[in-house]
Coordinates of C-alpha atoms in Angstrom, one line a residue:
M16 CA 111.4 3.1 -14.9
Q17 CA 114.6 2.6 -13.5
L18 CA 114.9 5.7 -11.8
I19 CA 113.6 5.6 -8.9
P20 CA 110.5 8.2 -8.7
P21 CA 110.6 11.1 -6.4
D22 CA 107.5 9.8 -4.9
W23 CA 107.7 5.9 -4.4
P24 CA 106.4 5.1 -1.4
L25 CA 110.0 5.4 1.3
R26 CA 112.3 7.0 -1.5
Q27 CA 113.3 9.1 1.2
H28 CA 115.6 5.7 2.1
S29 CA 116.1 4.2 -1.0
R30 CA 120.0 3.1 -1.9
R31 CA 121.8 1.2 -5.4
I32 CA 124.2 -0.9 -4.5
R33 CA 126.3 -3.0 -7.0
C34 CA 126.2 -6.7 -5.8
R35 CA 127.5 -9.0 -8.9
P36 CA 125.0 -9.8 -11.0
H37 CA 122.9 -7.3 -10.5
D38 CA 122.2 -3.4 -9.8
W39 CA 120.3 -3.6 -6.6
H40 CA 117.7 -1.5 -5.5
V41 CA 116.9 -1.4 -1.6
Q42 CA 115.3 0.5 0.9
I43 CA 116.0 0.6 4.6
T44 CA 114.5 1.8 7.5
G45 CA 114.4 1.6 10.9
Q46 CA 116.9 0.8 14.4
G47 CA 116.7 -3.5 16.0
P48 CA 117.9 -6.4 15.0
D49 CA 118.0 -7.2 10.7
V50 CA 115.0 -7.9 8.9
L51 CA 115.2 -8.9 5.7
M52 CA 111.7 -8.7 3.7
L53 CA 110.9 -10.2 0.1
H54 CA 108.4 -9.6 -2.2
G55 CA 105.9 -11.2 -4.1
A56 CA 106.6 -12.1 -7.7
G57 CA 105.5 -9.4 -9.8
A58 CA 105.1 -6.4 -7.1
S59 CA 108.4 -4.1 -5.9
A60 CA 110.0 -3.5 -1.8
H61 CA 106.8 -0.8 -2.2
S62 CA 104.6 -3.7 -1.3
F63 CA 105.5 -3.7 2.2
H64 CA 105.2 0.6 2.7
P65 CA 102.2 -0.1 4.6
L66 CA 103.6 -2.4 6.7
V67 CA 106.7 -0.7 7.8
P68 CA 104.8 1.6 10.3
H69 CA 103.7 -0.9 12.7
L70 CA 107.1 -3.1 13.2
P71 CA 108.6 -0.6 15.6
G72 CA 112.4 -1.8 16.9
Y73 CA 113.6 -3.4 14.2
R74 CA 115.9 -2.5 10.4
L75 CA 113.7 -3.3 8.1
I76 CA 116.0 -4.3 4.9
M77 CA 113.4 -4.4 1.3
P78 CA 115.2 -5.0 -1.0
D79 CA 113.4 -5.2 -5.1
L80 CA 114.3 -8.8 -6.0
P81 CA 116.1 -9.3 -9.3
G82 CA 114.7 -7.4 -12.7
Q83 CA 111.6 -6.1 -11.0
G84 CA 110.9 -2.8 -9.6
F85 CA 114.2 -1.1 -9.6
T86 CA 117.0 -3.6 -9.9
R87 CA 118.2 -4.5 -12.7
A88 CA 119.0 -7.9 -13.6
G89 CA 122.6 -9.0 -14.2
G90 CA 121.3 -11.5 -16.2
M91 CA 118.3 -12.8 -16.8
L92 CA 119.4 -16.8 -16.2
R93 CA 119.0 -15.9 -12.7
L94 CA 115.8 -15.2 -12.1
G95 CA 114.9 -18.8 -10.4
L96 CA 114.4 -20.1 -6.4
D97 CA 118.1 -21.1 -5.8
A98 CA 119.6 -18.6 -7.9
M99 CA 117.9 -15.8 -6.3
A100 CA 118.4 -17.1 -2.8
D101 CA 121.9 -17.0 -3.4
D102 CA 122.7 -14.1 -4.8
L103 CA 120.2 -12.3 -1.8
A104 CA 123.1 -14.0 0.4
T105 CA 125.8 -13.0 -0.9
L106 CA 124.6 -9.3 -0.8
C107 CA 123.3 -9.6 2.8
A108 CA 127.6 -10.4 2.7
D109 CA 128.7 -8.0 0.7
Q110 CA 126.9 -5.3 3.1
G111 CA 127.9 -7.1 6.4
W112 CA 123.3 -7.9 7.1
Q113 CA 123.0 -10.6 9.3
P114 CA 119.6 -11.6 9.6
D115 CA 117.7 -12.2 12.5
A116 CA 114.1 -13.0 10.6
I117 CA 113.5 -12.9 6.9
I118 CA 110.0 -12.2 5.9
G119 CA 108.8 -13.3 2.8
H120 CA 105.0 -12.5 0.7
S121 CA 104.2 -15.1 -1.5
A122 CA 107.0 -15.9 -3.3
G123 CA 109.6 -13.9 -1.5
A124 CA 107.7 -16.6 1.4
A125 CA 109.8 -19.4 -1.1
I126 CA 112.8 -17.3 -1.0
S127 CA 113.6 -16.7 2.4
L128 CA 113.1 -20.6 3.3
R129 CA 115.3 -20.9 1.3
M130 CA 117.3 -18.6 2.1
A131 CA 117.0 -20.2 5.5
E132 CA 119.2 -23.0 4.1
V133 CA 121.8 -21.1 2.3
L134 CA 123.2 -17.9 4.7
P135 CA 126.0 -19.3 6.6
R136 CA 124.4 -17.7 9.6
P137 CA 120.9 -18.9 8.9
P138 CA 118.0 -16.2 10.3
R139 CA 116.1 -17.4 14.2
A140 CA 112.8 -17.1 12.5
V141 CA 111.3 -17.3 9.0
L142 CA 108.0 -15.3 8.1
G143 CA 105.6 -16.7 5.4
I144 CA 102.5 -14.2 4.4
N145 CA 100.3 -16.3 1.5
A146 CA 103.3 -18.5 1.2
A147 CA 103.3 -19.5 -2.3
L148 CA 104.5 -23.1 -1.0
G149 CA 103.0 -25.3 -3.2
P150 CA 102.7 -26.3 -7.2
F151 CA 99.6 -25.0 -9.8
D152 CA 96.9 -27.5 -9.4
G153 CA 97.0 -29.9 -12.4
F154 CA 96.0 -28.5 -16.0
A155 CA 97.6 -24.8 -14.8
G156 CA 100.8 -27.1 -13.2
W157 CA 101.8 -27.9 -16.5
L158 CA 100.7 -25.3 -19.2
F159 CA 101.9 -22.1 -17.1
P160 CA 105.2 -22.7 -16.3
K161 CA 106.1 -23.6 -20.1
L162 CA 103.8 -20.4 -21.3
A163 CA 106.0 -18.8 -19.4
K164 CA 109.2 -20.1 -20.3
A165 CA 108.1 -19.6 -23.8
M166 CA 106.4 -15.7 -22.9
S167 CA 109.8 -15.1 -22.2
A168 CA 111.8 -16.3 -25.0
S169 CA 110.2 -13.9 -26.9
P170 CA 111.9 -10.1 -26.6
F171 CA 108.6 -9.0 -27.7
V172 CA 105.8 -10.1 -25.0
A173 CA 107.1 -7.8 -22.8
A174 CA 106.5 -4.6 -24.2
I175 CA 102.9 -6.6 -25.5
V176 CA 102.1 -7.6 -21.8
T177 CA 102.5 -3.9 -20.8
R178 CA 100.2 -2.4 -22.9
M179 CA 97.7 -5.3 -22.0
A180 CA 97.5 -4.6 -18.6
S181 CA 98.6 -0.5 -18.9
K182 CA 94.8 0.6 -17.9
R183 CA 94.2 1.1 -15.0
S184 CA 91.2 -0.4 -14.6
Q185 CA 93.3 -4.3 -16.2
V186 CA 95.8 -3.4 -13.0
E187 CA 92.4 -3.3 -11.1
S188 CA 90.6 -6.4 -12.3
L189 CA 94.0 -8.5 -12.3
L190 CA 93.9 -7.2 -8.0
K191 CA 90.5 -7.6 -7.2
G192 CA 91.3 -11.4 -8.5
T193 CA 93.2 -12.2 -5.9
G194 CA 91.1 -11.2 -3.1
S195 CA 92.3 -8.3 -2.1
S196 CA 91.2 -4.9 -2.6
L197 CA 93.0 -2.3 -2.5
T198 CA 93.0 1.8 -2.2
P199 CA 93.4 3.5 -5.5
D200 CA 97.3 4.9 -4.7
G201 CA 98.0 1.1 -4.0
V202 CA 96.4 0.3 -7.7
A203 CA 98.5 2.8 -9.0
L204 CA 101.6 1.9 -7.7
Y205 CA 101.0 -1.6 -9.5
Q206 CA 99.6 -0.1 -12.1
R207 CA 103.6 1.8 -12.3
L208 CA 105.3 -1.0 -12.6
V209 CA 103.1 -3.0 -15.4
T210 CA 104.1 0.0 -17.6
D211 CA 107.3 -0.9 -17.6
P212 CA 108.8 -3.7 -20.0
R213 CA 111.6 -4.5 -18.0
H214 CA 110.1 -5.5 -14.8
I215 CA 107.3 -7.8 -16.5
E216 CA 110.2 -9.2 -18.8
G217 CA 111.5 -9.9 -15.3
T218 CA 108.0 -11.4 -13.7
L219 CA 108.0 -13.6 -16.9
G220 CA 111.4 -15.2 -16.1
M221 CA 111.4 -15.4 -12.7
M222 CA 108.0 -17.5 -13.8
A223 CA 110.0 -19.3 -16.3
Q224 CA 113.0 -20.4 -14.4
W225 CA 110.9 -20.9 -11.0
Q226 CA 111.5 -24.7 -9.5
L227 CA 109.7 -25.2 -6.1
E228 CA 109.4 -29.4 -6.1
P229 CA 112.9 -29.5 -4.6
L230 CA 112.4 -26.8 -1.5
I231 CA 109.6 -28.5 -1.1
E232 CA 110.4 -31.8 -0.6
R233 CA 112.8 -31.0 1.8
L234 CA 111.2 -28.7 4.5
P235 CA 110.3 -31.2 7.2
Q236 CA 114.0 -30.7 7.5
I237 CA 114.2 -27.5 8.0
M238 CA 114.2 -26.9 11.5
V239 CA 114.1 -22.9 11.4
P240 CA 111.3 -21.2 13.7
V241 CA 108.7 -20.3 11.1
L242 CA 105.6 -18.5 11.0
L243 CA 103.3 -18.9 8.0
I244 CA 100.5 -16.3 8.0
A245 CA 97.5 -16.8 5.6
S246 CA 93.9 -15.0 4.7
D247 CA 91.2 -16.9 3.8
A248 CA 89.8 -14.9 1.6
D249 CA 93.1 -15.4 -0.8
R250 CA 92.1 -16.8 -4.3
A251 CA 96.1 -16.4 -6.2
V252 CA 97.6 -18.9 -3.4
P253 CA 94.9 -20.5 -1.1
A254 CA 95.1 -20.7 2.9
R255 CA 95.1 -24.9 2.4
I256 CA 98.8 -24.1 1.2
S257 CA 100.1 -22.6 4.1
R258 CA 98.3 -25.4 5.8
A259 CA 99.7 -28.3 4.1
A260 CA 103.6 -26.6 4.3
S261 CA 102.9 -25.8 8.1
A262 CA 102.4 -29.8 8.9
A263 CA 105.3 -30.7 6.9
L264 CA 107.7 -28.2 8.4
G265 CA 109.7 -29.1 11.4
R266 CA 109.4 -26.1 13.3
A267 CA 105.8 -23.8 12.3
E268 CA 103.1 -21.9 13.2
Y269 CA 100.0 -21.1 11.7
A270 CA 97.3 -17.9 11.8
E271 CA 95.1 -17.2 9.3
I272 CA 93.5 -13.9 9.2
A273 CA 89.3 -14.0 7.6
G274 CA 88.3 -11.9 5.4
Y275 CA 91.0 -10.5 2.4
G276 CA 93.2 -11.7 -0.1
H277 CA 96.6 -12.4 -1.4
L278 CA 97.6 -8.6 -0.9
V279 CA 96.8 -8.4 2.5
H280 CA 99.4 -7.2 4.3
E281 CA 99.2 -3.9 2.4
E282 CA 95.2 -4.5 3.4
V283 CA 95.2 -4.9 6.8
P284 CA 98.9 -4.7 7.4
E285 CA 97.7 -4.2 11.5
R286 CA 96.4 -6.8 11.4
V287 CA 99.3 -9.0 10.2
A288 CA 102.1 -6.1 12.2
A289 CA 99.9 -8.2 15.3
L290 CA 100.8 -11.4 14.2
I291 CA 104.4 -10.6 13.6
L292 CA 105.6 -8.9 16.4
P293 CA 105.1 -11.5 19.1
F294 CA 106.7 -14.1 16.8
L295 CA 109.9 -11.9 16.6
G296 CA 110.0 -11.6 20.2
R297 CA 109.6 -15.2 20.6
N298 CA 112.1 -16.2 17.9
S299 CA 114.3 -13.6 16.7
G300 CA 116.8 -13.6 19.2
G301 CA 116.5 -10.6 21.5
L302 CA 113.7 -8.2 21.8
S303 CA 113.5 -5.3 19.1
L304 CA 114.7 -2.0 20.2
V305 CA 111.2 -0.8 21.2
A306 CA 110.7 -3.1 23.5
E307 CA 113.9 -2.8 25.3
A308 CA 113.1 0.7 26.0
E309 CA 110.1 0.0 27.2
P310 CA 110.1 0.8 31.4
R311 CA 110.1 -2.4 33.6
G312 CA 107.4 -2.7 36.5

C-alpha cells in the first residue's frame, strides 16, 4: 500500500520526502505559520483531514509516522518515542520547517512534547487531543509491551493480524471500542490501513519500542504552553490521563468535550477546532493569516 491511492484524503497535497533514515509521506496544505500535526499509533495523517478545513490561516504539515500509512521506515529500530521525535526534528530541519505549534493526537501528543524538548527552536505551543500520556494500568502495563515485542519479532504476525482485522465489521468494532463512531467512509479508510501488513508491522514496532516513563517524569520541566483536549467518552485514553498530565506540566490548560470518543477530532472537528484556534492565537507567536486579514474596527 505504498502507492498513495488517488482517492486518499488530501491526496493532492501529498508529497514524498527522502530524509534519512525514512522515506516520508507528508501532506502540506494552507498558508500561514507552520503547524505540525502528528497522528496516533495505528492511524495516518488522514486522521486530520476532517479537521483541516476548520484551521484556516496556517500551513498544516501532516506526516505519516515512520512505518505507518505511506511512510516507509528506513529500519525497524527507530520506531520508539525518542527516535521518532529525533527523526521528525531532522525532517523539519531538512525541509526548513519551523513549527510555531505542534498538534498531536494520542501517541502523537507524546511525540509533540518530546519534540518541544529536542527542536533547536521549540514550538510556541503544543496541543494534545486525547493525549496518550499515561502508562497502561496494572497487568496490561506489563503484558502489552511484551506482547507487542513478541509479535513484532515474528515476520508472520503482521500478515496474520491483517487477515484477522480486514473485515469491515471487525474494523468498525475496533473503532467503536475507542468510544468513537465514524462515518462509513471514515471506517473504510482505517480498513484500508489495516489491510497493509507494513502498516501493521510499523504499528507493532512502535508499541514494542514505546518508552513513555522518562517523558512523564520530565513533564514539570516542559515550559512550552500546552493545551490538552480530552473527550469524556474516550475508552482508549481516559480523560483523567489528560487531567493528570495538565496538572503536572509547567504551563498547561485543560479542556474537555462531552459525549465523544478517542477520535473526537474526526467525529466533531469543528468543536475541536473551536478550542484549538483561540489557543493558537494566544500562543503561536502571532495571528494566523485569516486573523491578520480581518478588517479592523
